[in-house]
mmCIF file of C-alpha atoms and ligand atoms in Angstrom:
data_model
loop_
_atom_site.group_PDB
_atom_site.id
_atom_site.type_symbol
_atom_site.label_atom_id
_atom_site.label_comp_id
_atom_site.label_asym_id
_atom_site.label_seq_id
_atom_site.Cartn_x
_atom_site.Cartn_y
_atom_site.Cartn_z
ATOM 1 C CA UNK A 1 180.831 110.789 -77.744
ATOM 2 C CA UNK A 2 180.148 114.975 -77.711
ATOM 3 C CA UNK A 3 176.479 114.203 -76.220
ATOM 4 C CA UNK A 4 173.959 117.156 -75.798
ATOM 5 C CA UNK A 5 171.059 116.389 -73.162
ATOM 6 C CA UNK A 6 168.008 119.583 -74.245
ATOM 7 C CA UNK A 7 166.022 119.930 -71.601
ATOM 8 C CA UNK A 8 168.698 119.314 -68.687
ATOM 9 C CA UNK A 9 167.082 120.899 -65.866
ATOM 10 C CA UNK A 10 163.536 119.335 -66.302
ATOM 11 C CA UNK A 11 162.086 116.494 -64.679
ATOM 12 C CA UNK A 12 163.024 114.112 -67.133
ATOM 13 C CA UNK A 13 166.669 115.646 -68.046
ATOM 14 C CA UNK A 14 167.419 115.405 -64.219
ATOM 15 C CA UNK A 15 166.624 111.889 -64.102
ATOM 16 C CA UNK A 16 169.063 111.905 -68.114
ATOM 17 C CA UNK A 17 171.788 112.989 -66.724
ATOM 18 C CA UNK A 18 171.240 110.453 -63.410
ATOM 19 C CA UNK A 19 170.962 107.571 -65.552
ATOM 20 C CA UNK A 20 174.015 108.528 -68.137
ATOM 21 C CA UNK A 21 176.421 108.606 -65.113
ATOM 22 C CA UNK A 22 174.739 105.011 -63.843
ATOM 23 C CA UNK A 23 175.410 103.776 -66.702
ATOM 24 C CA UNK A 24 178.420 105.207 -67.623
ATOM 25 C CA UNK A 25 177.273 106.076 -71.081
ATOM 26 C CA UNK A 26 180.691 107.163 -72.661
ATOM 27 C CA UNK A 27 180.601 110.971 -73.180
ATOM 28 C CA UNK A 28 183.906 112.514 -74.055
ATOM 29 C CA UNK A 29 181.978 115.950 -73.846
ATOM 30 C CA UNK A 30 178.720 116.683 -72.364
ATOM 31 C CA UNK A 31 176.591 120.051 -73.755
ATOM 32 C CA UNK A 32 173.157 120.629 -70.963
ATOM 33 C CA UNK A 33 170.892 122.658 -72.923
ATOM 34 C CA UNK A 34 167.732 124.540 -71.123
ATOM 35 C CA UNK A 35 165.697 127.565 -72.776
ATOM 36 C CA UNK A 36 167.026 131.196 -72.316
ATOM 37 C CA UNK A 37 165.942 131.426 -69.384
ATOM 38 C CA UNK A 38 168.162 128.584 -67.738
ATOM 39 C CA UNK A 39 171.358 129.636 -70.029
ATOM 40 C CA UNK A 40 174.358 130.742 -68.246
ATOM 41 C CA UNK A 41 173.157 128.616 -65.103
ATOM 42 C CA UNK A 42 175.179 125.734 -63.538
ATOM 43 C CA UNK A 43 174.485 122.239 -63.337
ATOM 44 C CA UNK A 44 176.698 119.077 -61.975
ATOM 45 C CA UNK A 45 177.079 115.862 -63.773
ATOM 46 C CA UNK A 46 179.891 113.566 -62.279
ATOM 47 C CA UNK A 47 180.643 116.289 -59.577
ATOM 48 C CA UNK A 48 182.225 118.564 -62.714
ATOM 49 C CA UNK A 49 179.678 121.889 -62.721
ATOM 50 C CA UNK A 50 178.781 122.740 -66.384
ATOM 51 C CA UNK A 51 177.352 125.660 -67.927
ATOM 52 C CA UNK A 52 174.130 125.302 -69.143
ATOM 53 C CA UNK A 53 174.425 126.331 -73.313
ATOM 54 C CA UNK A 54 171.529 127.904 -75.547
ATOM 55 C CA UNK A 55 169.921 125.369 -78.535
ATOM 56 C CA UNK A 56 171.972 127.411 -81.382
ATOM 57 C CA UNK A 57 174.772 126.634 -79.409
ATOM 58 C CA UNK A 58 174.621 123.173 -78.524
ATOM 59 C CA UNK A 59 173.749 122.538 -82.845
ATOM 60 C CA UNK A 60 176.776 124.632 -83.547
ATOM 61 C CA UNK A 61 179.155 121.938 -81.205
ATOM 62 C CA UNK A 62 177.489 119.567 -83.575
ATOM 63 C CA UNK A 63 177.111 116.513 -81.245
ATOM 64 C CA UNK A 64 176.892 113.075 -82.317
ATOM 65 C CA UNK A 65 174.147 112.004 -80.074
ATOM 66 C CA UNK A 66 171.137 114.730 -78.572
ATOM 67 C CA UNK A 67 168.185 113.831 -76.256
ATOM 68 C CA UNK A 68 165.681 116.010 -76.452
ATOM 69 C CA UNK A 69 163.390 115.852 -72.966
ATOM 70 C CA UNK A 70 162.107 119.803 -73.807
ATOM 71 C CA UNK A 71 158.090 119.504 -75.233
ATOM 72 C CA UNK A 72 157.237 119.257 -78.262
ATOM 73 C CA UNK A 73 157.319 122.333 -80.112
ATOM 74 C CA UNK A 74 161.306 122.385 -79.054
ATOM 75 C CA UNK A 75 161.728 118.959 -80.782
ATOM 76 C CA UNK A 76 159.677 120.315 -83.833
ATOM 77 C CA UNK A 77 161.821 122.906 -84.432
ATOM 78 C CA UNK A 78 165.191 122.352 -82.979
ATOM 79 C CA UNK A 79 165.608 118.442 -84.070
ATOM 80 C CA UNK A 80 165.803 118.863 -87.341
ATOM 81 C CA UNK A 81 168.407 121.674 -87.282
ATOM 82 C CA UNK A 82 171.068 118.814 -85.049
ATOM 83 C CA UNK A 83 169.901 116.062 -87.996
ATOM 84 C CA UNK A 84 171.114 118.156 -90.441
ATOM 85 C CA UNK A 85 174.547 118.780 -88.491
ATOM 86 C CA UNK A 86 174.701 115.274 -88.269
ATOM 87 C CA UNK A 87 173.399 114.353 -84.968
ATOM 88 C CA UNK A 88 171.415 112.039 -84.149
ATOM 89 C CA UNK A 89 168.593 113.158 -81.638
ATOM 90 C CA UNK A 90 166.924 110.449 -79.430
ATOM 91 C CA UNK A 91 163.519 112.892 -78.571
ATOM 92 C CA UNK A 92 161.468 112.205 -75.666
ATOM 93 C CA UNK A 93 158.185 114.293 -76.847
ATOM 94 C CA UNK A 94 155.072 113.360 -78.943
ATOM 95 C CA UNK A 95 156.320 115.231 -81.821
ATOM 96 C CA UNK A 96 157.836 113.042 -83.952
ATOM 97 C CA UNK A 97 156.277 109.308 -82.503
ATOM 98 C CA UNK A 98 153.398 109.090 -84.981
ATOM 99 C CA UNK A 99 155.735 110.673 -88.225
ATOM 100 C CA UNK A 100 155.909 107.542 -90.473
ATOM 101 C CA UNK A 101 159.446 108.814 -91.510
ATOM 102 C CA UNK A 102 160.729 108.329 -88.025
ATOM 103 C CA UNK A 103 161.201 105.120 -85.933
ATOM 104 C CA UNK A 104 159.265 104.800 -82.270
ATOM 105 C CA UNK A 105 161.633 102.240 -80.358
ATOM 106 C CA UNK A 106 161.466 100.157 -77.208
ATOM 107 C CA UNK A 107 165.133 99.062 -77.390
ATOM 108 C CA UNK A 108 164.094 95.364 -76.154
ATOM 109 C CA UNK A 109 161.417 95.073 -78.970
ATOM 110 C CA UNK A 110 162.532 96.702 -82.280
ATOM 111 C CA UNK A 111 165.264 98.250 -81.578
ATOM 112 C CA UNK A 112 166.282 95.859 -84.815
ATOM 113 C CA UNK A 113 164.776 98.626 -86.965
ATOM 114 C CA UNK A 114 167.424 101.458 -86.667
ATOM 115 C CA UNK A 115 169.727 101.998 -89.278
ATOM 116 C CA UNK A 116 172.251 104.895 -89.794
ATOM 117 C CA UNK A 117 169.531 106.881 -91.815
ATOM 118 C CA UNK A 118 167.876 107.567 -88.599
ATOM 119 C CA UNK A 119 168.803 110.818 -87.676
ATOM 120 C CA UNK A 120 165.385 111.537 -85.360
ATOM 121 C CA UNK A 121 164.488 108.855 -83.263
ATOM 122 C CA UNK A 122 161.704 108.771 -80.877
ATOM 123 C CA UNK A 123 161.072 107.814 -77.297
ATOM 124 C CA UNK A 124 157.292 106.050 -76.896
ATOM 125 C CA UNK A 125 154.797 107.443 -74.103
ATOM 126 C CA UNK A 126 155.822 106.929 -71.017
ATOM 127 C CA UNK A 127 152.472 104.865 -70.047
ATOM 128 C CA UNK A 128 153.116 103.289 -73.332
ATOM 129 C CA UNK A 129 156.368 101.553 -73.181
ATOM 130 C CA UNK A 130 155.889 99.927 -69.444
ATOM 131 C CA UNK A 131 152.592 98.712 -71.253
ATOM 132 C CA UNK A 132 154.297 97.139 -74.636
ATOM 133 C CA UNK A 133 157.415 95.706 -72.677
ATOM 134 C CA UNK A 134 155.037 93.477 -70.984
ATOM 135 C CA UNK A 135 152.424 92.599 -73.541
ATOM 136 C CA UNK A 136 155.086 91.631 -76.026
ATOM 137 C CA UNK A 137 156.478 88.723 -75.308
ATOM 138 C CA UNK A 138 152.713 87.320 -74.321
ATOM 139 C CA UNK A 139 151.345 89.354 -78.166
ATOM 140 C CA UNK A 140 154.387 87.336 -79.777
ATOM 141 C CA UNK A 141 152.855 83.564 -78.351
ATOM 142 C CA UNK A 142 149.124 84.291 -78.020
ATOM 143 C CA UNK A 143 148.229 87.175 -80.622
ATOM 144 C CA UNK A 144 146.563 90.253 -78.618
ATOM 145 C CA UNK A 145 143.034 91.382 -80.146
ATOM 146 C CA UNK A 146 141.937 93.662 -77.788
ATOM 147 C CA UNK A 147 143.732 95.760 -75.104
ATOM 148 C CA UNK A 148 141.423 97.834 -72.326
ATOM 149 C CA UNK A 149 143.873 99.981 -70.314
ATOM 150 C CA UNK A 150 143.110 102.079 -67.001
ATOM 151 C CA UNK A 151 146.187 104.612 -66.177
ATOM 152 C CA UNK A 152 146.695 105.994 -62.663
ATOM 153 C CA UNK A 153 149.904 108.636 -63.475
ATOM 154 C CA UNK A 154 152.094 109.992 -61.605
ATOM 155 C CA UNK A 155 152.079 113.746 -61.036
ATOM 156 C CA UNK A 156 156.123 113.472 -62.145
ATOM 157 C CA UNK A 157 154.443 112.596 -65.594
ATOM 158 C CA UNK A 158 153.640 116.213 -66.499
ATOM 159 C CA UNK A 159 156.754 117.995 -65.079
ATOM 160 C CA UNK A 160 158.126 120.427 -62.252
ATOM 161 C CA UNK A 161 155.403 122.378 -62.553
ATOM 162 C CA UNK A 162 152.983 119.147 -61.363
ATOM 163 C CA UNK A 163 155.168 117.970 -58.655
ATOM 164 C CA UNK A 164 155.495 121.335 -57.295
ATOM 165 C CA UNK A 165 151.244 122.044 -57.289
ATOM 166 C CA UNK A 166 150.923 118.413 -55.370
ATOM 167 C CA UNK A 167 153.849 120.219 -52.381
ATOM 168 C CA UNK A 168 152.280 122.873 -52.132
ATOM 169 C CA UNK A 169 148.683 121.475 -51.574
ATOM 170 C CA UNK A 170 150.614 118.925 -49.209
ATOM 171 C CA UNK A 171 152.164 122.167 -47.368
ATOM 172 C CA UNK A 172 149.823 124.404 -47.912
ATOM 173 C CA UNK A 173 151.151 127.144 -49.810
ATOM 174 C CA UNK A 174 148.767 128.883 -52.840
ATOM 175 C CA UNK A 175 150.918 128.472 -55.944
ATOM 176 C CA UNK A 176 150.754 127.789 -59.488
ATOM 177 C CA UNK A 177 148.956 125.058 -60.909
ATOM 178 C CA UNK A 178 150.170 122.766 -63.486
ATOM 179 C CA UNK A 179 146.121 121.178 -63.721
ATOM 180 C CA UNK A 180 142.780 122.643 -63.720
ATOM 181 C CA UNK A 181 141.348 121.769 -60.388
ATOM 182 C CA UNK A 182 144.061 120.452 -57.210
ATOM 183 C CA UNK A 183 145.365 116.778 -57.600
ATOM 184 C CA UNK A 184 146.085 116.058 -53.678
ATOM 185 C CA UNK A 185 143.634 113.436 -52.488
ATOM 186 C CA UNK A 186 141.869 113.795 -56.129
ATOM 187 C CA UNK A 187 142.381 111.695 -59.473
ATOM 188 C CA UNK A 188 141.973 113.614 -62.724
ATOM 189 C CA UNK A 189 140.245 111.312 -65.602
ATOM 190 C CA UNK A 190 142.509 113.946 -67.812
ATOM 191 C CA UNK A 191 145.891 113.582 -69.023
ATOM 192 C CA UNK A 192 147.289 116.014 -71.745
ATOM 193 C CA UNK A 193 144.587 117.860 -73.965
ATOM 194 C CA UNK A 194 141.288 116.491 -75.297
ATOM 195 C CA UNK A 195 140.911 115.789 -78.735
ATOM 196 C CA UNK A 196 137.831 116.452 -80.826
ATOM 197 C CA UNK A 197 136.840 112.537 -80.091
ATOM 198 C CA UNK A 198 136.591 112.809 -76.479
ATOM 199 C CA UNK A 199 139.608 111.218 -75.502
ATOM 200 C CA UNK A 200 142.486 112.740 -74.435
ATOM 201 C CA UNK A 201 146.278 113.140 -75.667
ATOM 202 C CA UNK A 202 147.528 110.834 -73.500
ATOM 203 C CA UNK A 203 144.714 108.271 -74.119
ATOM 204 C CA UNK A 204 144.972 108.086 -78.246
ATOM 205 C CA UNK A 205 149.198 107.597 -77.577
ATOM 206 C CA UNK A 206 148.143 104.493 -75.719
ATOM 207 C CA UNK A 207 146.037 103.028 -78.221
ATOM 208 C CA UNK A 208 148.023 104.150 -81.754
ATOM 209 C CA UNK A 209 151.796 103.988 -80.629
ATOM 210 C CA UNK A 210 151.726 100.118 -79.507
ATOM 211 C CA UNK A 211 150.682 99.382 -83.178
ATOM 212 C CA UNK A 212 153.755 101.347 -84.776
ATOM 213 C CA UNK A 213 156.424 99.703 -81.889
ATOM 214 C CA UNK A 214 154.981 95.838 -82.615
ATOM 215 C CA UNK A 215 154.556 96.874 -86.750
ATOM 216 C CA UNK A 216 151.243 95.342 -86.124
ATOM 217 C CA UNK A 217 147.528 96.809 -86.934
ATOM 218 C CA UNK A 218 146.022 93.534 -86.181
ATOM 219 C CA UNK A 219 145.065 94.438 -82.696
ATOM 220 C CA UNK A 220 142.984 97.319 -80.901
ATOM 221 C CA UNK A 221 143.580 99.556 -77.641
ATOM 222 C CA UNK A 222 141.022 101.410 -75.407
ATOM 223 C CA UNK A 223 142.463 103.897 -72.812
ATOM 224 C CA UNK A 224 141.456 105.598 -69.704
ATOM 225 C CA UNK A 225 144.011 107.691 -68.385
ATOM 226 C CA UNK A 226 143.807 109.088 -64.714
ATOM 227 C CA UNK A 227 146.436 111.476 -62.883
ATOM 228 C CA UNK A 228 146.535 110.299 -59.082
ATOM 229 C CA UNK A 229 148.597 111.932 -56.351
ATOM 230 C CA UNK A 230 151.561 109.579 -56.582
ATOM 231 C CA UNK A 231 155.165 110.676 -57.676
ATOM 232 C CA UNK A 232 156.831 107.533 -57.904
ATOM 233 C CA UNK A 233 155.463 105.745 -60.692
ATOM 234 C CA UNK A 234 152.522 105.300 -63.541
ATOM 235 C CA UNK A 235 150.578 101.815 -62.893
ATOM 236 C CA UNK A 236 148.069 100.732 -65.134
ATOM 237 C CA UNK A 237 145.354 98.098 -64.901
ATOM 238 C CA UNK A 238 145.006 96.033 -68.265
ATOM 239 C CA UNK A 239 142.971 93.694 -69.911
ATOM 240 C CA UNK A 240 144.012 92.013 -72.991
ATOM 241 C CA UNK A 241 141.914 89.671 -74.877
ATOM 242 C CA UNK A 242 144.165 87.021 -76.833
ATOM 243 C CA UNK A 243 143.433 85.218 -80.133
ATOM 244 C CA UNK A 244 144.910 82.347 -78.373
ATOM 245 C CA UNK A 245 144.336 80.302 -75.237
ATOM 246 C CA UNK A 246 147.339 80.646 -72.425
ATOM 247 C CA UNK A 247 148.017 78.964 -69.814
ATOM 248 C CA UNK A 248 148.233 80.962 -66.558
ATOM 249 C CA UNK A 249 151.606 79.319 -64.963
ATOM 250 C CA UNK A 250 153.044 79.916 -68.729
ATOM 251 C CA UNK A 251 152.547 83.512 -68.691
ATOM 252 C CA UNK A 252 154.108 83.920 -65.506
ATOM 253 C CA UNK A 253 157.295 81.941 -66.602
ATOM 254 C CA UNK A 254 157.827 83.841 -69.859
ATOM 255 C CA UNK A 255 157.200 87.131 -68.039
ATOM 256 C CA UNK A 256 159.400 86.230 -65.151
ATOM 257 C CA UNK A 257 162.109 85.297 -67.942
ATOM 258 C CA UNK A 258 161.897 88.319 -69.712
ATOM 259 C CA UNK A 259 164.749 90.961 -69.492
ATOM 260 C CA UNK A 260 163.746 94.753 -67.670
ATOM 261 C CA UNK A 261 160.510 93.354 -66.385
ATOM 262 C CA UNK A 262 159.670 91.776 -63.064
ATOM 263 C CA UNK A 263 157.313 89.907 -61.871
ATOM 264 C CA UNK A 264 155.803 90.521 -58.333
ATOM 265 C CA UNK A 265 152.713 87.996 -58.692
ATOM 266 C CA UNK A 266 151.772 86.389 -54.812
ATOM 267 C CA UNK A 267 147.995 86.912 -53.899
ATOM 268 C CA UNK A 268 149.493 85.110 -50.344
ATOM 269 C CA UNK A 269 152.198 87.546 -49.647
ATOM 270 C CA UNK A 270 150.624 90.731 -50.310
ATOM 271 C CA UNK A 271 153.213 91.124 -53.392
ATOM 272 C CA UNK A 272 152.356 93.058 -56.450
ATOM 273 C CA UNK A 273 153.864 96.065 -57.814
ATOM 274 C CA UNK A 274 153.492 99.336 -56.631
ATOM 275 C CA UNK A 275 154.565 102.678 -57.015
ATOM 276 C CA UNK A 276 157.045 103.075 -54.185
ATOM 277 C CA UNK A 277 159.089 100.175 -55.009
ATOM 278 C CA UNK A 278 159.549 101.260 -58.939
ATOM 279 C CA UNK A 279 160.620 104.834 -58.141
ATOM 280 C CA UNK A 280 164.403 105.091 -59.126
ATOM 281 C CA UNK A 281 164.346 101.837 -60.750
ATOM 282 C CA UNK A 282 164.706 100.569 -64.338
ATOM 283 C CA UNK A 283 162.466 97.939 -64.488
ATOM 284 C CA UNK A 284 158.715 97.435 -65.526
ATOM 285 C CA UNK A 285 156.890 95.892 -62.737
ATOM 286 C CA UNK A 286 154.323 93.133 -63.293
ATOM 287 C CA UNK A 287 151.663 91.771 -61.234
ATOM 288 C CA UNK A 288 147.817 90.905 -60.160
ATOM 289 C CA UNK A 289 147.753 88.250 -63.411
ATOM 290 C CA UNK A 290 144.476 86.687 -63.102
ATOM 291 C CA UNK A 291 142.540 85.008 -66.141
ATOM 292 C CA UNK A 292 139.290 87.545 -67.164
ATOM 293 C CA UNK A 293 136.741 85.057 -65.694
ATOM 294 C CA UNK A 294 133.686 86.770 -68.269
ATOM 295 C CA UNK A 295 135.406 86.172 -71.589
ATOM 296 C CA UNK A 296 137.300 83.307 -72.751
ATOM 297 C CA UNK A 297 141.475 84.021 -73.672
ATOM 298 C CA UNK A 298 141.954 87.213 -71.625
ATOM 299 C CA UNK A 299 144.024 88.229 -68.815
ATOM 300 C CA UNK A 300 143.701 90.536 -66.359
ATOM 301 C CA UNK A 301 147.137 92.450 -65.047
ATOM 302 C CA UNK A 302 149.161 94.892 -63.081
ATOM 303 C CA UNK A 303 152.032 97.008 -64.506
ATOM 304 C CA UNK A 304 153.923 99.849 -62.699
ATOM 305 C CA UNK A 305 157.331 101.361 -63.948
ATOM 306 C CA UNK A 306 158.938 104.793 -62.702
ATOM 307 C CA UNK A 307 158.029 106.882 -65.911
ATOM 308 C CA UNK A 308 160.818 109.217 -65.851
ATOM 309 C CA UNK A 309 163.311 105.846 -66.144
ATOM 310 C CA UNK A 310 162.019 103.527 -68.298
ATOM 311 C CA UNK A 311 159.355 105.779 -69.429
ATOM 312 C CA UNK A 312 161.974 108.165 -70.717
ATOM 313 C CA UNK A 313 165.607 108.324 -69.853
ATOM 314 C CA UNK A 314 166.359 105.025 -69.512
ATOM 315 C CA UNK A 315 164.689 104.109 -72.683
ATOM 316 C CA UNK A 316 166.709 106.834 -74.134
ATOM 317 C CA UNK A 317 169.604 106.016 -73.197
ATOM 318 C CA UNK A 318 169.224 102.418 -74.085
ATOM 319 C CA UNK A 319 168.566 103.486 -77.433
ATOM 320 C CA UNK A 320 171.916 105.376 -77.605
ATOM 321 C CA UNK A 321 173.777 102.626 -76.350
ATOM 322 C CA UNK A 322 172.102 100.450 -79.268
ATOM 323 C CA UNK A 323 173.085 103.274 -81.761
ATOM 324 C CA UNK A 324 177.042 103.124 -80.320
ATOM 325 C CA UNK A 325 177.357 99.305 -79.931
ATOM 326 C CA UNK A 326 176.437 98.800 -83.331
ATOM 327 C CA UNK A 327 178.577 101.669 -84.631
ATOM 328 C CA UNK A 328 175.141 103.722 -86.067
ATOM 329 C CA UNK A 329 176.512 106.871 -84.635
HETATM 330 N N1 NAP B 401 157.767 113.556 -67.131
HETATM 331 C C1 NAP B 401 157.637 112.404 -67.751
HETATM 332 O O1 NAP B 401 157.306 111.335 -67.169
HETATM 333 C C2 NAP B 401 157.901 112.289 -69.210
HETATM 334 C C3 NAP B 401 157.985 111.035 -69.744
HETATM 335 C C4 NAP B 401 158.251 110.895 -71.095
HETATM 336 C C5 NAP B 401 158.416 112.013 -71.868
HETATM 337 N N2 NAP B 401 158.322 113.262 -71.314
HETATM 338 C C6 NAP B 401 158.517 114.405 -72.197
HETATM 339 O O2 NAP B 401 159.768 115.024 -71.893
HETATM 340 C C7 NAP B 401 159.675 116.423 -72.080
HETATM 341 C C8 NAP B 401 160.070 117.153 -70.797
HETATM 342 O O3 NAP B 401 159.225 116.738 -69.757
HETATM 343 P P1 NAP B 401 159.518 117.114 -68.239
HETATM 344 O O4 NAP B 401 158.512 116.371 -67.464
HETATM 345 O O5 NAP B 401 160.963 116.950 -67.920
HETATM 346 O O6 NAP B 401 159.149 118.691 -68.253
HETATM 347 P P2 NAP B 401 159.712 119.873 -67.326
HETATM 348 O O7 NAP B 401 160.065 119.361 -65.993
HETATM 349 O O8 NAP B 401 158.712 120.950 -67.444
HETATM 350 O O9 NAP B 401 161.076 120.347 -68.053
HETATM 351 C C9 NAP B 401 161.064 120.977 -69.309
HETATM 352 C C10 NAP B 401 162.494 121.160 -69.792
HETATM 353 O O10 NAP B 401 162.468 121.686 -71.131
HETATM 354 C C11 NAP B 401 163.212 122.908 -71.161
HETATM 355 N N3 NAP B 401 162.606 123.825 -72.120
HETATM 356 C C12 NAP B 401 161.359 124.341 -72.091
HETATM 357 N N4 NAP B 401 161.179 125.180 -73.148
HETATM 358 C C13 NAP B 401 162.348 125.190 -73.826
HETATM 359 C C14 NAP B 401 162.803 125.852 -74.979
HETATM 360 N N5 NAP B 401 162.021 126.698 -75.657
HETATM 361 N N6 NAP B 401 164.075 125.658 -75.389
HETATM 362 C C15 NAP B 401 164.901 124.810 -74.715
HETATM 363 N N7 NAP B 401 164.523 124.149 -73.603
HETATM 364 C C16 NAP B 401 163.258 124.325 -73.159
HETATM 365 C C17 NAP B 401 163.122 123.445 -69.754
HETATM 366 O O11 NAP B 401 164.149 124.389 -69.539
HETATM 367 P P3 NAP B 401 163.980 125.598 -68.456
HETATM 368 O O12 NAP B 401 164.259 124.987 -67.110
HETATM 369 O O13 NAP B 401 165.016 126.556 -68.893
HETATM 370 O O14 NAP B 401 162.577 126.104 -68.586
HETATM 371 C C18 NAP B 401 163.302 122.156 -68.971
HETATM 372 O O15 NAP B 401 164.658 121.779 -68.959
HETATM 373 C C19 NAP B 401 158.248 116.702 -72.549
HETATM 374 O O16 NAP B 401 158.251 116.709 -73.957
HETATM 375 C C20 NAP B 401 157.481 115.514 -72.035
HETATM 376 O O17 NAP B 401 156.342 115.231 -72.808
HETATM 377 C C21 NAP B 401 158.080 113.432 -69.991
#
C-alpha cells in the first residue's frame, strides 16, 4: 500500500504514524504531508527519515489509502482532489461526518457499511466514538432514549498549540494561546466554536453523530463539553435512560465481553478509569456503572479513552485495515 498520512507532524499524525508502525499496517511507500510551511522538513517512521511532501504532491503519487488529521478546511478541499485520483481518504476532521454522501464509521459497529464506492470516509469525534463503543452493545439489548453527557477533554484534543499553552502556564513562560482565558488549574465549559443555539461545536457532534454511526434517530443526546488540564485522555460522565429494564451484573458482563473496551468497575478497590492509565492505549475505558437511583431504566457511567488513539488514529487505522482485509482498496 502507497499510504499518504496529511497532517504528519500534528498531534494526531504523530500519534498516525505511532500506531501504523504498532500495527504494522503494510505500507510499501509512505508520503508525510504537512502545509508549506513543514515541506522539505524531515520526519522518522521505522527509523527511515522521510521528507515531508506538499498536498499537490502527495495527490500526484496517487496513493491508495490517505488520512487526513489536517482541520477541516484541508479535508474540504484537498479530499476530494485524492478521491478523484483514486484514493481513498480516511479524514479525521468534522468536514465530511455529517455529509449524508459519506459514511461516519466506528470499525467495531458499522464498519459493515463500507463498500468500494467510498472514496471519503470519516473518522467520528473523538469524545464521540469512546462514547458509542460503549453504549452500543447496551443500545443493541436495552434501546437508549435519552443520553446526558458531561465531557472533561484533554488539552491534546485541540492540538500543539493547546498542549504547548498548558507548558507554558506549568513553566511559566508568556506564550501563545490556543484558548481564550489560561486552562492550568481551570476547566473551560467551551470546546470548539459556539453555534447560534448556544451550544458549542463540540457539543452538537456529540448529540447528532451517534445517530448517523447506530443508523438510528430513535434516541436523543444532551452534551456538556468541558476542557480540563489533563493531556492524557477525554473522560466523560454519562447518563443514559433505556427503553428497557437491565440488570446491573448483565451490563457489566456484556461490557467486560466486548472487544476494545475495558471495564475497570470496583467501588472497593479504588478502580475506575482514569486518564493516566488510557494515555498511549487503544482501548475505551469503562467504569463508575451505577443504576440512576431518580428515574427508572437508566444508568449512570464512566468512560475515558486516549483521544488521539481511539479517538483518531487508531480508529483510522482500523478502518484501513477493514478497507485492505476485505480487498475495498
Ligand atoms: N487532537 C485530537 O484529539 C483530535 C481527535 C480527532 C480528530 N482531530 C482532528 O485532526 C485534525 C488535526 O488535529 P491535531 O490535534 O493533530 O492538530 P495540530 O496538532 O494543530 O496539527 C495540525 C496538522 O495539520 C497540518 N496542516 C495545517 N494546515 C495545513 C494545510 N493548509 N495543508 C496541509 N497541512 C496542514 C499541520 O502541518 P504544519 O505542522 O505544517 O502546520 C499539522 O501537521 C483536526 O482536523 C482535528 O479536528 C483531532
Amino acid at each position: 500500500m502507497k499510504v499518504a498520512v496529511v497532517g504528519a507532524t500534528g498531534m494526531v499524525g504523530e500519534v498516525m504514524l505511532k500506531v501504523l508502525a504498532e500495527r504494522n499496517f503494510p505500507i510499501t511507500e509512505l508520503l508525510l504531508v504537512a502545509s508549506e510551511r513543514s515541506v522539505g522538513k524531515k520526519l522518522t517512521y521505522e527509523n527511515k527519515e522521510h521528507t515531508i511532501v506538499s498536498l499537490a504532491d502527495a495527490v500526484a503519487a496517487k496513493p491508495e489509502i490517505a488520512i487526513f488529521s489536517a482541520g477541516g478546511d484541508t479535508s474540504l478541499e484537498w479530499a476530494p482532489k485524492f478521491a478523484e485520483v483514486g484514493t481513498t481518504v480516511i479524514d479525521n476532521s468534522s468536514a465530511w461526518r455529517m455529509d449524508p454522501t459519506k459514511k461516519l464509521v466506528v470499525p467495531e459497529i458499522n464498519a459493515n457499511e463500507l463498500t468500494k464506492h467510498d472514496k471519503i470516509i470519516a473518522n467520528p469525534n473523538c469524545s464521540t466514538i469512546q462514547m458509542v463503543m460503549a453504549l452500543a452493545p447496551l443500545h443493541k439489548k436495552y434501546k437508549m432514549k435519552r443520553v446526558v453527557v458531561s465531557t472533561y477533554q484533554s488539552v491534546s484534543g485541540t492540538g500543539v498549540k493547546a498542549v504547548k499553552q498548558l507548558e507554558n502556564e506549568i513553566t511559566g513562560i508568556k506564550g501563545e494561546m490556543a484558548y481564550p482565558y489560561p486552562i492550568g488549574r481551570n476547566a473551560l465549559p467551551h470546546c470548539d466554536v459556539f453555534e447560534n443555539n448556544g451550544y458549542t461545536k463540540e457539543e452538537m457532534k456529540l448529540a447528532r453523530e451517534p445517530q448517523k454511526i447506530f443508523n438510528d434517530k430513535t434516541f436523543s443526546i444532551t452534551a456538556t463539553a468541558v476542557r480540563i488540564p489533563t493531556s492524557g485522555g477525554h473522560s466523560e460522565s454519562v447518563n443514559v435512560e433505556f427503553e428497557n429494564d437491565f440488570n446491573l451484573s448483565d451490563v457489566r458482563k456484556m461490557l467486560h465481553e466486548t472487544p476494545g473496551i475495558v471495564l475497570q468497575d470496583n467501588p472497593d478497590t479504588n478502580t475506575y478509569p482514569m486518564p493516566i492509565y488510557a494515555h498511549d492505549k487503544d482501548d475505551v475505558f469503562v467504569g463508575r456503572l451505577r443504576r440512576d437511583e431518580t428515574q427508572p431504566n437508566t444508568l449512570n457511567m464512566w468512560i475515558v479513552a486516549d483521544n488521539l488513539r481511539k479517538g483518531a488514529a487508531t480508529n483510522a487505522i482500523q478502518i484501513g485495515e477493514y478497507l485492505i482485509e476485505n480487498e475495498l482498496v
